[in-house]
PDB file of C-alpha atoms in Angstrom:
ATOM      1  CA  MET A 323      -4.443-158.217-187.330  1.00 37.00           C
ATOM      2  CA  ARG A 324      -3.047-154.933-185.889  1.00 39.00           C
ATOM      3  CA  ILE A 325       0.505-154.438-186.145  1.00 47.00           C
ATOM      4  CA  GLY A 326       1.075-153.756-182.558  1.00 56.00           C
ATOM      5  CA  ALA A 327      -0.616-156.821-181.552  1.00 53.00           C
ATOM      6  CA  ARG A 328       1.507-158.893-184.059  1.00 61.00           C
ATOM      7  CA  TRP A 329       4.731-157.441-182.348  1.00 53.00           C
ATOM      8  CA  ILE A 330       3.530-158.026-178.815  1.00 53.00           C
ATOM      9  CA  CYS A 331       2.631-161.838-179.639  1.00 52.00           C
ATOM     10  CA  THR A 332       6.171-162.674-180.626  1.00 52.00           C
ATOM     11  CA  ALA A 333       8.125-160.250-178.723  1.00 48.00           C
ATOM     12  CA  ALA A 334       7.757-162.617-175.749  1.00 43.00           C
ATOM     13  CA  VAL A 335       8.342-165.543-178.213  1.00 42.00           C
ATOM     14  CA  ALA A 336       4.818-166.570-177.367  1.00 37.00           C
ATOM     15  CA  ILE A 337       4.121-167.899-180.873  1.00 35.00           C
ATOM     16  CA  ALA A 338       2.361-170.836-180.295  1.00 34.00           C
ATOM     17  CA  ALA A 339      -0.249-168.920-178.270  1.00 31.00           C
ATOM     18  CA  SER A 340      -0.857-166.349-180.994  1.00 33.00           C
ATOM     19  CA  VAL A 341      -1.453-168.907-183.972  1.00 31.00           C
ATOM     20  CA  SER A 342      -5.091-168.594-183.941  1.00 30.00           C
ATOM     21  CA  ALA A 343      -5.100-164.866-184.073  1.00 33.00           C
ATOM     22  CA  VAL A 344      -2.521-164.527-186.899  1.00 37.00           C
ATOM     23  CA  GLY A 345      -4.789-164.629-189.802  1.00 37.00           C
ATOM     24  CA  SER A 346      -2.177-165.364-192.265  1.00 42.00           C
ATOM     25  CA  GLY A 347      -4.597-166.651-194.910  1.00 48.00           C
ATOM     26  CA  SER A 348      -6.723-163.479-194.734  1.00 54.00           C
ATOM     27  CA  ALA A 349      -6.870-161.176-197.764  1.00 54.00           C
ATOM     28  CA  ASP A 350      -5.314-158.083-195.818  1.00 74.00           C
ATOM     29  CA  ALA A 351      -2.397-160.026-194.296  1.00 79.00           C
ATOM     30  CA  PRO A 352       1.147-158.387-195.419  1.00 87.00           C
ATOM     31  CA  GLN A 353       2.694-160.604-198.135  1.00 95.00           C
ATOM     32  CA  GLY A 354       6.082-159.146-197.562  1.00 98.00           C
ATOM     33  CA  LYS A 355       8.898-157.398-199.444  1.00 98.00           C
ATOM     34  CA  ASP A 356      11.655-159.065-201.328  1.00 98.00           C
ATOM     35  CA  LEU A 357      14.508-157.334-199.542  1.00 98.00           C
ATOM     36  CA  VAL A 358      14.374-155.892-195.798  1.00 98.00           C
ATOM     37  CA  VAL A 359      17.442-154.234-194.385  1.00 98.00           C
ATOM     38  CA  LEU A 360      17.686-153.332-190.489  1.00 98.00           C
ATOM     39  CA  GLY A 361      20.833-151.850-189.260  1.00 97.00           C
ATOM     40  CA  ASP A 362      23.028-148.930-188.202  1.00 96.00           C
ATOM     41  CA  SER A 363      25.164-146.418-189.953  1.00 94.00           C
ATOM     42  CA  PHE A 364      27.436-149.174-191.570  1.00 96.00           C
ATOM     43  CA  SER A 365      24.286-150.131-193.356  1.00 97.00           C
ATOM     44  CA  ALA A 366      22.634-146.671-193.938  1.00 95.00           C
ATOM     45  CA  ASN A 367      26.041-144.890-194.585  1.00 93.00           C
ATOM     46  CA  ALA A 368      24.719-141.420-194.167  1.00 84.00           C
ATOM     47  CA  TRP A 369      25.200-138.740-191.643  1.00 67.00           C
ATOM     48  CA  ILE A 370      21.703-137.371-190.898  1.00 57.00           C
ATOM     49  CA  VAL A 371      19.477-138.760-188.285  1.00 47.00           C
ATOM     50  CA  GLN A 372      15.842-137.455-188.317  1.00 46.00           C
ATOM     51  CA  SER A 373      13.326-137.746-185.442  1.00 44.00           C
ATOM     52  CA  GLN A 374      11.707-141.245-184.792  1.00 48.00           C
ATOM     53  CA  THR A 375       8.493-140.005-186.637  1.00 46.00           C
ATOM     54  CA  SER A 376      10.647-139.315-189.831  1.00 53.00           C
ATOM     55  CA  GLU A 377      12.633-141.627-192.185  1.00 62.00           C
ATOM     56  CA  CYS A 378      16.336-142.207-191.721  1.00 83.00           C
ATOM     57  CA  ARG A 379      18.621-140.997-194.505  1.00 84.00           C
ATOM     58  CA  HIS A 380      20.503-143.617-196.442  1.00 90.00           C
ATOM     59  CA  GLY A 381      23.732-143.032-198.657  1.00 89.00           C
ATOM     60  CA  ASP A 382      23.346-143.456-202.466  1.00 90.00           C
ATOM     61  CA  THR A 383      26.281-145.776-202.489  1.00 93.00           C
ATOM     62  CA  SER A 384      25.478-147.730-199.334  1.00 96.00           C
ATOM     63  CA  TRP A 385      25.526-151.682-199.540  1.00 98.00           C
ATOM     64  CA  PRO A 386      21.708-152.065-199.073  1.00 98.00           C
ATOM     65  CA  THR A 387      21.129-149.602-201.998  1.00 97.00           C
ATOM     66  CA  LYS A 388      23.653-151.498-204.159  1.00 98.00           C
ATOM     67  CA  LEU A 389      22.058-154.934-203.193  1.00 98.00           C
ATOM     68  CA  SER A 390      18.613-153.624-204.038  1.00 98.00           C
ATOM     69  CA  ARG A 391      19.926-152.873-207.468  1.00 98.00           C
ATOM     70  CA  LEU A 392      21.443-156.431-207.853  1.00 98.00           C
ATOM     71  CA  MET A 393      18.199-157.898-206.846  1.00 98.00           C
ATOM     72  CA  GLY A 394      16.220-155.771-209.182  1.00 98.00           C
ATOM     73  CA  VAL A 395      14.095-154.219-206.466  1.00 98.00           C
ATOM     74  CA  ALA A 396      15.579-150.783-206.233  1.00 97.00           C
ATOM     75  CA  GLY A 397      13.077-148.055-206.235  1.00 95.00           C
ATOM     76  CA  THR A 398      10.157-150.381-205.836  1.00 97.00           C
ATOM     77  CA  ASP A 399       7.715-151.353-203.088  1.00 97.00           C
ATOM     78  CA  ASN A 400       9.383-154.752-202.722  1.00 98.00           C
ATOM     79  CA  TYR A 401      12.516-153.084-200.976  1.00 98.00           C
ATOM     80  CA  LEU A 402      12.698-151.398-197.513  1.00 98.00           C
ATOM     81  CA  ASP A 403      15.675-150.141-195.823  1.00 97.00           C
ATOM     82  CA  MET A 404      15.097-149.297-192.270  1.00 96.00           C
ATOM     83  CA  SER A 405      18.562-148.774-191.178  1.00 97.00           C
ATOM     84  CA  CYS A 406      19.373-145.730-189.112  1.00 94.00           C
ATOM     85  CA  PRO A 407      22.732-144.048-187.942  1.00 91.00           C
ATOM     86  CA  GLY A 408      23.375-144.770-184.329  1.00 91.00           C
ATOM     87  CA  ALA A 409      21.013-147.787-184.291  1.00 95.00           C
ATOM     88  CA  SER A 410      21.765-150.527-181.740  1.00 97.00           C
ATOM     89  CA  LEU A 411      20.810-153.958-180.562  1.00 98.00           C
ATOM     90  CA  ASP A 412      18.827-152.746-177.614  1.00 97.00           C
ATOM     91  CA  THR A 413      20.929-149.930-176.042  1.00 95.00           C
ATOM     92  CA  PRO A 414      18.767-146.677-175.553  1.00 89.00           C
ATOM     93  CA  PRO A 415      18.164-143.853-176.372  1.00 86.00           C
ATOM     94  CA  ASN A 416      18.979-144.640-180.038  1.00 82.00           C
ATOM     95  CA  TYR A 417      16.917-146.515-182.562  1.00 93.00           C
ATOM     96  CA  THR A 418      16.950-150.341-181.861  1.00 97.00           C
ATOM     97  CA  ALA A 419      16.581-153.431-183.679  1.00 98.00           C
ATOM     98  CA  SER A 420      13.171-154.188-182.229  1.00 97.00           C
ATOM     99  CA  TRP A 421      12.061-150.432-183.098  1.00 96.00           C
ATOM    100  CA  GLU A 422      13.335-150.646-186.773  1.00 97.00           C
ATOM    101  CA  THR A 423      11.481-154.080-187.028  1.00 98.00           C
ATOM    102  CA  LYS A 424       8.148-152.737-185.621  1.00 97.00           C
ATOM    103  CA  GLN A 425       8.330-149.850-188.343  1.00 95.00           C
ATOM    104  CA  ALA A 426       9.301-152.251-191.022  1.00 97.00           C
ATOM    105  CA  ASP A 427       6.131-154.289-189.940  1.00 97.00           C
ATOM    106  CA  LYS A 428       4.041-151.244-190.351  1.00 96.00           C
ATOM    107  CA  ALA A 429       5.309-151.005-193.757  1.00 96.00           C
ATOM    108  CA  GLY A 430       4.229-154.554-194.647  1.00 97.00           C
ATOM    109  CA  ALA A 431       7.833-155.710-194.772  1.00 98.00           C
ATOM    110  CA  PHE A 432       7.142-159.444-193.366  1.00 98.00           C
ATOM    111  CA  GLY A 433       5.153-162.004-195.110  1.00 98.00           C
ATOM    112  CA  PRO A 434       5.269-165.159-196.883  1.00 97.00           C
ATOM    113  CA  ARG A 435       6.695-163.504-199.934  1.00 98.00           C
ATOM    114  CA  THR A 436       9.620-161.861-197.931  1.00 98.00           C
ATOM    115  CA  LYS A 437      12.900-163.212-199.522  1.00 98.00           C
ATOM    116  CA  VAL A 438      15.933-161.739-197.640  1.00 98.00           C
ATOM    117  CA  VAL A 439      16.157-159.918-194.248  1.00 98.00           C
ATOM    118  CA  ALA A 440      19.594-158.602-193.428  1.00 98.00           C
ATOM    119  CA  LEU A 441      20.528-157.373-189.954  1.00 98.00           C
ATOM    120  CA  GLN A 442      23.681-155.358-188.971  1.00 98.00           C
ATOM    121  CA  PHE A 443      23.867-154.289-185.421  1.00 98.00           C
ATOM    122  CA  GLY A 444      26.270-154.400-182.303  1.00 97.00           C
ATOM    123  CA  ILE A 445      28.900-151.703-182.791  1.00 95.00           C
ATOM    124  CA  ASN A 446      26.598-149.001-181.046  1.00 94.00           C
ATOM    125  CA  ASP A 447      25.874-151.060-177.827  1.00 95.00           C
ATOM    126  CA  LYS A 448      26.961-150.902-174.410  1.00 93.00           C
ATOM    127  CA  TRP A 449      28.543-154.151-173.438  1.00 94.00           C
ATOM    128  CA  GLY A 450      29.225-155.372-169.860  1.00 92.00           C
ATOM    129  CA  THR A 451      29.195-152.627-167.234  1.00 90.00           C
ATOM    130  CA  ALA A 452      30.738-149.879-169.485  1.00 86.00           C
ATOM    131  CA  GLU A 453      28.980-146.480-169.740  1.00 86.00           C
ATOM    132  CA  ALA A 454      30.092-145.896-173.316  1.00 84.00           C
ATOM    133  CA  THR A 455      28.919-147.809-176.530  1.00 88.00           C
ATOM    134  CA  ALA A 456      31.718-149.920-178.144  1.00 89.00           C
ATOM    135  CA  TRP A 457      31.902-147.532-181.232  1.00 87.00           C
ATOM    136  CA  PHE A 458      32.172-144.281-179.139  1.00 85.00           C
ATOM    137  CA  ALA A 459      34.831-145.988-176.936  1.00 83.00           C
ATOM    138  CA  LEU A 460      36.600-147.309-179.916  1.00 82.00           C
ATOM    139  CA  GLN A 461      36.989-143.789-181.466  1.00 83.00           C
ATOM    140  CA  GLN A 462      37.924-142.161-178.262  1.00 86.00           C
ATOM    141  CA  CYS A 463      40.555-144.900-177.387  1.00 86.00           C
ATOM    142  CA  VAL A 464      42.085-144.973-180.871  1.00 84.00           C
ATOM    143  CA  LEU A 465      42.364-141.183-181.042  1.00 84.00           C
ATOM    144  CA  ASN A 466      43.978-140.944-177.562  1.00 89.00           C
ATOM    145  CA  LEU A 467      47.468-140.890-178.531  1.00 83.00           C
ATOM    146  CA  VAL A 468      48.498-139.980-174.846  1.00 88.00           C
ATOM    147  CA  GLN A 469      47.016-142.951-173.029  1.00 91.00           C
ATOM    148  CA  GLY A 470      46.612-145.258-175.898  1.00 89.00           C
ATOM    149  CA  CYS A 471      44.236-148.102-176.576  1.00 89.00           C
ATOM    150  CA  GLY A 472      46.024-150.905-175.017  1.00 90.00           C
ATOM    151  CA  THR A 473      44.619-153.931-173.042  1.00 87.00           C
ATOM    152  CA  ASP A 474      44.555-151.716-170.045  1.00 91.00           C
ATOM    153  CA  ALA A 475      41.890-149.341-171.524  1.00 90.00           C
ATOM    154  CA  ALA A 476      38.895-151.505-170.393  1.00 90.00           C
ATOM    155  CA  GLY A 477      40.281-151.712-166.913  1.00 89.00           C
ATOM    156  CA  GLN A 478      40.552-148.015-166.682  1.00 89.00           C
ATOM    157  CA  GLY A 479      36.861-147.762-167.954  1.00 87.00           C
ATOM    158  CA  ARG A 480      37.728-146.277-171.145  1.00 89.00           C
ATOM    159  CA  MET A 481      36.166-148.893-173.220  1.00 89.00           C
ATOM    160  CA  PRO A 482      34.022-151.991-172.736  1.00 91.00           C
ATOM    161  CA  ASP A 483      35.607-155.058-171.604  1.00 92.00           C
ATOM    162  CA  PRO A 484      35.879-157.284-174.791  1.00 92.00           C
ATOM    163  CA  ARG A 485      35.302-160.405-172.642  1.00 94.00           C
ATOM    164  CA  SER A 486      31.716-159.228-172.211  1.00 96.00           C
ATOM    165  CA  VAL A 487      31.068-159.360-176.096  1.00 96.00           C
ATOM    166  CA  THR A 488      30.040-163.104-176.510  1.00 98.00           C
ATOM    167  CA  GLY A 489      27.902-164.950-178.938  1.00 98.00           C
ATOM    168  CA  ALA A 490      25.410-166.039-176.252  1.00 98.00           C
ATOM    169  CA  ALA A 491      25.149-162.337-175.140  1.00 98.00           C
ATOM    170  CA  TYR A 492      24.533-161.106-178.759  1.00 98.00           C
ATOM    171  CA  ALA A 493      21.951-163.762-179.462  1.00 98.00           C
ATOM    172  CA  ASP A 494      19.878-163.042-176.345  1.00 98.00           C
ATOM    173  CA  ARG A 495      19.814-159.361-177.453  1.00 98.00           C
ATOM    174  CA  ILE A 496      18.457-160.026-180.771  1.00 98.00           C
ATOM    175  CA  ARG A 497      16.726-163.234-180.457  1.00 98.00           C
ATOM    176  CA  SER A 498      12.978-161.666-180.174  1.00 98.00           C
ATOM    177  CA  VAL A 499      13.578-159.898-183.485  1.00 98.00           C
ATOM    178  CA  VAL A 500      14.874-162.967-185.286  1.00 98.00           C
ATOM    179  CA  GLU A 501      12.016-165.102-183.973  1.00 98.00           C
ATOM    180  CA  TYR A 502       9.666-162.543-184.903  1.00 98.00           C
ATOM    181  CA  VAL A 503      10.864-162.415-188.474  1.00 98.00           C
ATOM    182  CA  LYS A 504      11.087-166.272-188.777  1.00 98.00           C
ATOM    183  CA  TYR A 505       7.399-166.460-187.756  1.00 97.00           C
ATOM    184  CA  TYR A 506       6.002-163.825-190.058  1.00 97.00           C
ATOM    185  CA  ALA A 507       8.469-164.303-192.982  1.00 98.00           C
ATOM    186  CA  PRO A 508       8.966-168.143-192.935  1.00 98.00           C
ATOM    187  CA  ALA A 509      10.373-168.221-196.417  1.00 98.00           C
ATOM    188  CA  ALA A 510      12.777-165.562-195.683  1.00 98.00           C
ATOM    189  CA  ARG A 511      16.655-165.927-195.521  1.00 98.00           C
ATOM    190  CA  ILE A 512      17.842-163.977-192.551  1.00 98.00           C
ATOM    191  CA  VAL A 513      21.417-162.829-192.599  1.00 98.00           C
ATOM    192  CA  LEU A 514      23.468-161.470-189.741  1.00 98.00           C
ATOM    193  CA  VAL A 515      25.894-159.010-191.569  1.00 98.00           C
ATOM    194  CA  GLY A 516      29.330-158.547-190.085  1.00 98.00           C
ATOM    195  CA  TYR A 517      31.351-155.465-190.039  1.00 97.00           C
ATOM    196  CA  PRO A 518      34.176-154.726-192.507  1.00 97.00           C
ATOM    197  CA  GLU A 519      37.843-154.699-191.883  1.00 95.00           C
ATOM    198  CA  VAL A 520      38.693-151.269-190.237  1.00 92.00           C
ATOM    199  CA  PHE A 521      41.954-152.042-188.967  1.00 88.00           C
ATOM    200  CA  LYS A 522      44.609-154.318-190.335  1.00 84.00           C
ATOM    201  CA  GLY A 523      44.612-157.430-188.105  1.00 80.00           C
ATOM    202  CA  GLY A 524      47.528-159.311-186.657  1.00 80.00           C
ATOM    203  CA  GLN A 525      49.206-156.506-185.001  1.00 82.00           C
ATOM    204  CA  ASN A 526      49.333-154.447-181.879  1.00 85.00           C
ATOM    205  CA  SER A 527      49.256-151.012-183.514  1.00 88.00           C
ATOM    206  CA  VAL A 528      46.447-149.167-185.132  1.00 87.00           C
ATOM    207  CA  CYS A 529      46.796-146.917-188.084  1.00 88.00           C
ATOM    208  CA  PHE A 530      44.341-144.197-189.385  1.00 83.00           C
ATOM    209  CA  GLY A 531      44.293-141.426-191.815  1.00 80.00           C
ATOM    210  CA  ALA A 532      43.474-138.130-190.606  1.00 74.00           C
ATOM    211  CA  PHE A 533      42.437-134.669-192.163  1.00 72.00           C
ATOM    212  CA  GLY A 534      43.518-135.778-195.564  1.00 69.00           C
ATOM    213  CA  VAL A 535      47.049-135.052-194.690  1.00 72.00           C
ATOM    214  CA  THR A 536      48.825-137.943-193.254  1.00 81.00           C
ATOM    215  CA  ASN A 537      48.496-141.219-191.229  1.00 85.00           C
ATOM    216  CA  PHE A 538      48.593-141.440-187.625  1.00 85.00           C
ATOM    217  CA  VAL A 539      49.683-144.644-185.711  1.00 87.00           C
ATOM    218  CA  GLN A 540      48.362-145.486-182.326  1.00 88.00           C
ATOM    219  CA  PRO A 541      51.114-147.788-181.087  1.00 91.00           C
ATOM    220  CA  ARG A 542      48.921-149.199-178.394  1.00 89.00           C
ATOM    221  CA  GLY A 543      46.006-150.543-180.097  1.00 88.00           C
ATOM    222  CA  GLN A 544      45.531-154.078-178.669  1.00 90.00           C
ATOM    223  CA  GLY A 545      42.283-153.004-176.873  1.00 88.00           C
ATOM    224  CA  ALA A 546      40.786-151.892-180.135  1.00 89.00           C
ATOM    225  CA  MET A 547      41.821-154.974-181.985  1.00 90.00           C
ATOM    226  CA  GLU A 548      40.394-157.243-179.230  1.00 91.00           C
ATOM    227  CA  MET A 549      37.033-155.452-179.295  1.00 91.00           C
ATOM    228  CA  VAL A 550      36.548-155.644-183.137  1.00 92.00           C
ATOM    229  CA  ASP A 551      37.604-159.404-183.145  1.00 93.00           C
ATOM    230  CA  ARG A 552      35.261-160.207-180.331  1.00 95.00           C
ATOM    231  CA  LEU A 553      32.422-158.643-181.911  1.00 96.00           C
ATOM    232  CA  ASP A 554      33.166-160.387-185.252  1.00 97.00           C
ATOM    233  CA  THR A 555      33.255-163.697-183.333  1.00 97.00           C
ATOM    234  CA  ALA A 556      30.106-162.808-181.366  1.00 98.00           C
ATOM    235  CA  GLN A 557      28.069-162.343-184.452  1.00 98.00           C
ATOM    236  CA  ARG A 558      29.245-165.470-186.036  1.00 98.00           C
ATOM    237  CA  GLU A 559      28.423-167.492-182.993  1.00 98.00           C
ATOM    238  CA  ALA A 560      25.154-165.687-182.497  1.00 98.00           C
ATOM    239  CA  ALA A 561      24.126-166.435-186.144  1.00 98.00           C
ATOM    240  CA  GLN A 562      24.788-170.110-185.596  1.00 98.00           C
ATOM    241  CA  LEU A 563      22.996-170.073-182.102  1.00 98.00           C
ATOM    242  CA  LEU A 564      19.913-168.676-183.777  1.00 98.00           C
ATOM    243  CA  GLY A 565      19.921-170.700-186.782  1.00 98.00           C
ATOM    244  CA  ILE A 566      20.304-167.884-189.208  1.00 98.00           C
ATOM    245  CA  GLY A 567      23.075-167.059-191.943  1.00 98.00           C
ATOM    246  CA  PHE A 568      26.084-164.859-191.365  1.00 98.00           C
ATOM    247  CA  PHE A 569      27.875-162.797-194.007  1.00 98.00           C
ATOM    248  CA  ASP A 570      31.584-162.483-193.544  1.00 98.00           C
ATOM    249  CA  THR A 571      32.188-158.863-194.265  1.00 98.00           C
ATOM    250  CA  ARG A 572      35.602-158.858-192.963  1.00 96.00           C
ATOM    251  CA  ALA A 573      36.641-161.551-195.314  1.00 97.00           C
ATOM    252  CA  ALA A 574      35.038-159.625-198.244  1.00 98.00           C
ATOM    253  CA  THR A 575      37.041-156.493-197.339  1.00 97.00           C
ATOM    254  CA  ALA A 576      40.301-158.086-196.133  1.00 96.00           C
ATOM    255  CA  GLY A 577      43.459-156.131-196.882  1.00 95.00           C
ATOM    256  CA  HIS A 578      41.423-152.882-197.552  1.00 96.00           C
ATOM    257  CA  GLY A 579      41.280-151.409-193.928  1.00 92.00           C
ATOM    258  CA  LEU A 580      42.626-148.049-193.007  1.00 90.00           C
ATOM    259  CA  CYS A 581      46.126-147.093-194.194  1.00 89.00           C
ATOM    260  CA  SER A 582      46.230-150.063-196.622  1.00 91.00           C
ATOM    261  CA  ASP A 583      47.327-149.502-200.235  1.00 91.00           C
ATOM    262  CA  GLN A 584      43.721-149.391-201.238  1.00 94.00           C
ATOM    263  CA  PRO A 585      41.541-148.430-198.268  1.00 92.00           C
ATOM    264  CA  TRP A 586      37.905-149.274-198.557  1.00 95.00           C
ATOM    265  CA  ILE A 587      37.163-147.266-195.164  1.00 92.00           C
ATOM    266  CA  ASN A 588      36.880-143.544-194.891  1.00 89.00           C
ATOM    267  CA  SER A 589      39.591-141.750-192.882  1.00 83.00           C
ATOM    268  CA  TYR A 590      39.108-139.314-190.278  1.00 77.00           C
ATOM    269  CA  GLN A 591      37.715-135.819-191.338  1.00 69.00           C
ATOM    270  CA  ASP A 592      39.021-135.883-194.862  1.00 70.00           C
ATOM    271  CA  PRO A 593      38.235-132.394-196.227  1.00 59.00           C
ATOM    272  CA  LYS A 594      38.025-134.151-199.821  1.00 67.00           C
ATOM    273  CA  GLN A 595      35.086-136.212-198.640  1.00 68.00           C
ATOM    274  CA  PRO A 596      32.965-133.901-196.575  1.00 62.00           C
ATOM    275  CA  ASN A 597      30.032-136.224-196.585  1.00 71.00           C
ATOM    276  CA  ALA A 598      31.786-139.295-195.620  1.00 78.00           C
ATOM    277  CA  ILE A 599      31.399-140.853-192.187  1.00 83.00           C
ATOM    278  CA  PRO A 600      34.835-141.239-190.651  1.00 83.00           C
ATOM    279  CA  PHE A 601      35.956-145.122-190.211  1.00 86.00           C
ATOM    280  CA  HIS A 602      32.913-146.175-192.253  1.00 92.00           C
ATOM    281  CA  PRO A 603      32.876-147.977-195.573  1.00 94.00           C
ATOM    282  CA  ALA A 604      33.881-146.108-198.772  1.00 93.00           C
ATOM    283  CA  GLU A 605      32.082-147.037-201.889  1.00 95.00           C
ATOM    284  CA  PRO A 606      34.268-150.004-202.952  1.00 96.00           C
ATOM    285  CA  GLY A 607      33.760-151.685-199.477  1.00 97.00           C
ATOM    286  CA  ASP A 608      30.100-151.210-199.816  1.00 97.00           C
ATOM    287  CA  THR A 609      30.337-152.657-203.517  1.00 98.00           C
ATOM    288  CA  ALA A 610      32.211-155.734-202.252  1.00 98.00           C
ATOM    289  CA  LEU A 611      29.714-156.293-199.293  1.00 98.00           C
ATOM    290  CA  ALA A 612      26.522-156.085-201.783  1.00 98.00           C
ATOM    291  CA  ASN A 613      28.131-158.270-204.376  1.00 98.00           C
ATOM    292  CA  GLY A 614      29.196-160.976-201.836  1.00 98.00           C
ATOM    293  CA  LEU A 615      25.894-160.891-199.904  1.00 98.00           C
ATOM    294  CA  TYR A 616      24.015-161.162-203.255  1.00 98.00           C
ATOM    295  CA  ALA A 617      26.114-164.189-204.197  1.00 98.00           C
ATOM    296  CA  GLN A 618      25.067-165.805-200.715  1.00 98.00           C
ATOM    297  CA  VAL A 619      21.318-165.232-200.897  1.00 97.00           C
ATOM    298  CA  ARG A 620      20.292-165.242-204.596  1.00 92.00           C
TER     299      ARG A 620
END
């Protein structure tokens, strides 16, 4: 069966109508790969994005790379990482979860032998009526030492309203991808991967290192904290609503956010780490995520 037809059949969740056309028992049907990763820059952990006709770059120390080694599939045809910096659930013009899924499908990622499909999306999406994505707004808000990033930031249009980030909304935006994977990779363990601890929780201020020199404190950080908390909760609830697994990355990286004694998150524009993406996982954070996820899915 042609790849495009496979996607169209399930994109509308019309699975029952497509059963006769699937041909899952045919000799040329994809058998699937052991590990498939779909996600954004927190998965890819590399700066460079190429055109949609080319492959996205992936960091040598990213958690998917580390997980592939733990599963014994690194460098083999049984591993596919389709994650792309800037990818979103469904917010254009960047790569989306459905686009990555279709590219993975073309590569034969989904089939009866697929073991693990990991998904990490949501931070690069627009929520509610806000014009900016959550990640762009968070950075601008946190770095705004004049206006701050308090609870009034959403009302001023400087960031999405955290109340728009719900489990039901998240589930609706990724449901077609999950249903597609469930149908074509029925034995796979599908896991929604959460985001790491970026800021220390339980406080109103936000601290971040900058330029490799010192730490800055954003005293009005309630808006940023509420946004990351809401997204974490939405992912957990969405996973439950969709009947898939959830990996608690915040728990795996707890106590290692920005400005901690042992930060597992890159600071802002550190000249000692020119290739590191600001506010993204450093290698210890990716190691903790890969080890924890491996323990959960093996």
